[in-house]
PDB file of C-alpha atoms in Angstrom:
ATOM      1  CA  UNK A   1       4.625   2.839  -8.783  1.00 55.00           C
ATOM      2  CA  UNK A   2       7.677   4.200  -9.940  1.00 63.00           C
ATOM      3  CA  UNK A   3      11.208   4.762  -9.204  1.00 62.00           C
ATOM      4  CA  UNK A   4      13.698   6.337  -7.259  1.00 58.00           C
ATOM      5  CA  UNK A   5      17.245   6.745  -8.470  1.00 59.00           C
ATOM      6  CA  UNK A   6      19.462   7.727  -5.461  1.00 61.00           C
ATOM      7  CA  UNK A   7      22.208  10.118  -7.377  1.00 67.00           C
ATOM      8  CA  UNK A   8      24.881   9.137  -5.037  1.00 68.00           C
ATOM      9  CA  UNK A   9      24.683   4.976  -5.122  1.00 64.00           C
ATOM     10  CA  UNK A  10      24.209   2.552  -7.409  1.00 65.00           C
ATOM     11  CA  UNK A  11      21.074   1.155  -6.508  1.00 69.00           C
ATOM     12  CA  UNK A  12      17.759   1.835  -7.551  1.00 72.00           C
ATOM     13  CA  UNK A  13      14.434   1.422  -5.472  1.00 75.00           C
ATOM     14  CA  UNK A  14      11.223   0.589  -6.491  1.00 80.00           C
ATOM     15  CA  UNK A  15       7.826   0.011  -5.767  1.00 79.00           C
ATOM     16  CA  UNK A  16       6.688  -1.430  -3.063  1.00 81.00           C
ATOM     17  CA  UNK A  17      10.218  -0.488  -1.458  1.00 82.00           C
ATOM     18  CA  UNK A  18       9.822   3.600  -2.213  1.00 83.00           C
ATOM     19  CA  UNK A  19       6.657   3.609  -0.021  1.00 85.00           C
ATOM     20  CA  UNK A  20       7.940   1.581   2.913  1.00 84.00           C
ATOM     21  CA  UNK A  21      10.579   4.678   2.958  1.00 83.00           C
ATOM     22  CA  UNK A  22       8.160   6.748   2.811  1.00 84.00           C
ATOM     23  CA  UNK A  23       5.610   5.924   5.848  1.00 88.00           C
ATOM     24  CA  UNK A  24       6.856   3.081   7.492  1.00 87.00           C
ATOM     25  CA  UNK A  25       8.622   5.769  10.065  1.00 87.00           C
ATOM     26  CA  UNK A  26       5.054   6.854  10.483  1.00 89.00           C
ATOM     27  CA  UNK A  27       4.138   3.534  12.025  1.00 85.00           C
ATOM     28  CA  UNK A  28       0.460   2.941  12.973  1.00 88.00           C
ATOM     29  CA  UNK A  29      -0.014   6.446  13.137  1.00 91.00           C
ATOM     30  CA  UNK A  30      -0.461   6.641   9.623  1.00 91.00           C
ATOM     31  CA  UNK A  31      -2.938   3.964   9.483  1.00 92.00           C
ATOM     32  CA  UNK A  32      -6.072   6.523   9.451  1.00 93.00           C
ATOM     33  CA  UNK A  33      -4.630   8.413   6.627  1.00 93.00           C
ATOM     34  CA  UNK A  34      -3.968   4.971   4.577  1.00 92.00           C
ATOM     35  CA  UNK A  35      -7.528   4.100   5.631  1.00 92.00           C
ATOM     36  CA  UNK A  36      -9.091   6.954   4.288  1.00 93.00           C
ATOM     37  CA  UNK A  37      -7.015   7.263   1.195  1.00 91.00           C
ATOM     38  CA  UNK A  38      -8.301   3.496   0.906  1.00 89.00           C
ATOM     39  CA  UNK A  39     -12.002   3.860   1.488  1.00 90.00           C
ATOM     40  CA  UNK A  40     -12.298   6.852  -1.709  1.00 90.00           C
ATOM     41  CA  UNK A  41      -8.999   6.900  -3.644  1.00 87.00           C
ATOM     42  CA  UNK A  42      -8.200   8.886  -6.289  1.00 89.00           C
ATOM     43  CA  UNK A  43      -6.919   5.848  -8.871  1.00 89.00           C
ATOM     44  CA  UNK A  44      -6.523   2.152  -8.482  1.00 87.00           C
ATOM     45  CA  UNK A  45      -2.660   2.646  -7.590  1.00 87.00           C
ATOM     46  CA  UNK A  46      -3.304   4.550  -4.689  1.00 88.00           C
ATOM     47  CA  UNK A  47      -5.129   2.252  -3.466  1.00 88.00           C
ATOM     48  CA  UNK A  48      -2.847  -0.743  -4.440  1.00 89.00           C
ATOM     49  CA  UNK A  49      -0.585   1.348  -2.570  1.00 90.00           C
ATOM     50  CA  UNK A  50      -2.525   1.845   0.373  1.00 90.00           C
ATOM     51  CA  UNK A  51      -3.219  -1.959   0.729  1.00 89.00           C
ATOM     52  CA  UNK A  52      -0.216  -3.225   0.847  1.00 88.00           C
ATOM     53  CA  UNK A  53       0.871  -0.272   3.144  1.00 90.00           C
ATOM     54  CA  UNK A  54      -2.264  -1.269   5.582  1.00 89.00           C
ATOM     55  CA  UNK A  55      -1.109  -5.028   5.593  1.00 87.00           C
ATOM     56  CA  UNK A  56       2.855  -4.077   6.056  1.00 87.00           C
ATOM     57  CA  UNK A  57       1.578  -2.700   9.477  1.00 87.00           C
ATOM     58  CA  UNK A  58      -0.609  -5.409  10.607  1.00 85.00           C
ATOM     59  CA  UNK A  59      -3.526  -3.108  10.924  1.00 82.00           C
ATOM     60  CA  UNK A  60      -6.220  -5.163  12.458  1.00 86.00           C
ATOM     61  CA  UNK A  61      -9.235  -2.601  11.816  1.00 88.00           C
ATOM     62  CA  UNK A  62      -7.794  -2.156   8.230  1.00 88.00           C
ATOM     63  CA  UNK A  63      -9.281  -5.709   7.826  1.00 90.00           C
ATOM     64  CA  UNK A  64     -12.869  -5.095   6.633  1.00 93.00           C
ATOM     65  CA  UNK A  65     -11.885  -2.752   3.788  1.00 91.00           C
ATOM     66  CA  UNK A  66      -8.944  -5.291   2.317  1.00 91.00           C
ATOM     67  CA  UNK A  67     -11.606  -8.341   2.781  1.00 93.00           C
ATOM     68  CA  UNK A  68     -14.440  -5.996   0.590  1.00 92.00           C
ATOM     69  CA  UNK A  69     -11.729  -4.956  -2.035  1.00 90.00           C
ATOM     70  CA  UNK A  70     -10.532  -8.092  -2.230  1.00 91.00           C
ATOM     71  CA  UNK A  71     -14.206  -9.837  -2.667  1.00 92.00           C
ATOM     72  CA  UNK A  72     -15.132  -6.412  -4.920  1.00 90.00           C
ATOM     73  CA  UNK A  73     -12.242  -4.935  -6.097  1.00 88.00           C
ATOM     74  CA  UNK A  74     -10.929  -4.794  -9.701  1.00 88.00           C
ATOM     75  CA  UNK A  75      -7.091  -4.841 -11.048  1.00 89.00           C
ATOM     76  CA  UNK A  76      -4.071  -4.208  -9.194  1.00 87.00           C
ATOM     77  CA  UNK A  77      -6.324  -3.488  -6.313  1.00 87.00           C
ATOM     78  CA  UNK A  78      -7.824  -6.817  -5.948  1.00 91.00           C
ATOM     79  CA  UNK A  79      -4.377  -8.348  -6.527  1.00 90.00           C
ATOM     80  CA  UNK A  80      -3.196  -6.196  -3.436  1.00 86.00           C
ATOM     81  CA  UNK A  81      -6.101  -6.633  -1.527  1.00 88.00           C
ATOM     82  CA  UNK A  82      -6.193 -10.262  -2.026  1.00 90.00           C
ATOM     83  CA  UNK A  83      -1.935 -10.577  -0.981  1.00 88.00           C
ATOM     84  CA  UNK A  84      -2.643  -8.292   1.971  1.00 83.00           C
ATOM     85  CA  UNK A  85      -5.521 -10.433   3.495  1.00 84.00           C
ATOM     86  CA  UNK A  86      -3.327 -13.927   2.819  1.00 79.00           C
ATOM     87  CA  UNK A  87      -0.565 -12.583   4.974  1.00 63.00           C
TER      88      UNK A  87
END
């Protein structure tokens, strides 16, 4: 999670908007990569970001993964999965 400062503009873009800016142009084509990352995330922040993005893409194939994380996850990963399943 982080921020990106736009040097020529008077605004700061924070998480999750930074992720949406990078991944949204790919749309549903990004879901296989995000699902693989969610299955074996390198860290909790990556898992939480993947859960958020998969939910924002309304990918029904990701629901089983998100439900499992909502039941069994911990910390920010579980929070994002719960929020994602609730959408």
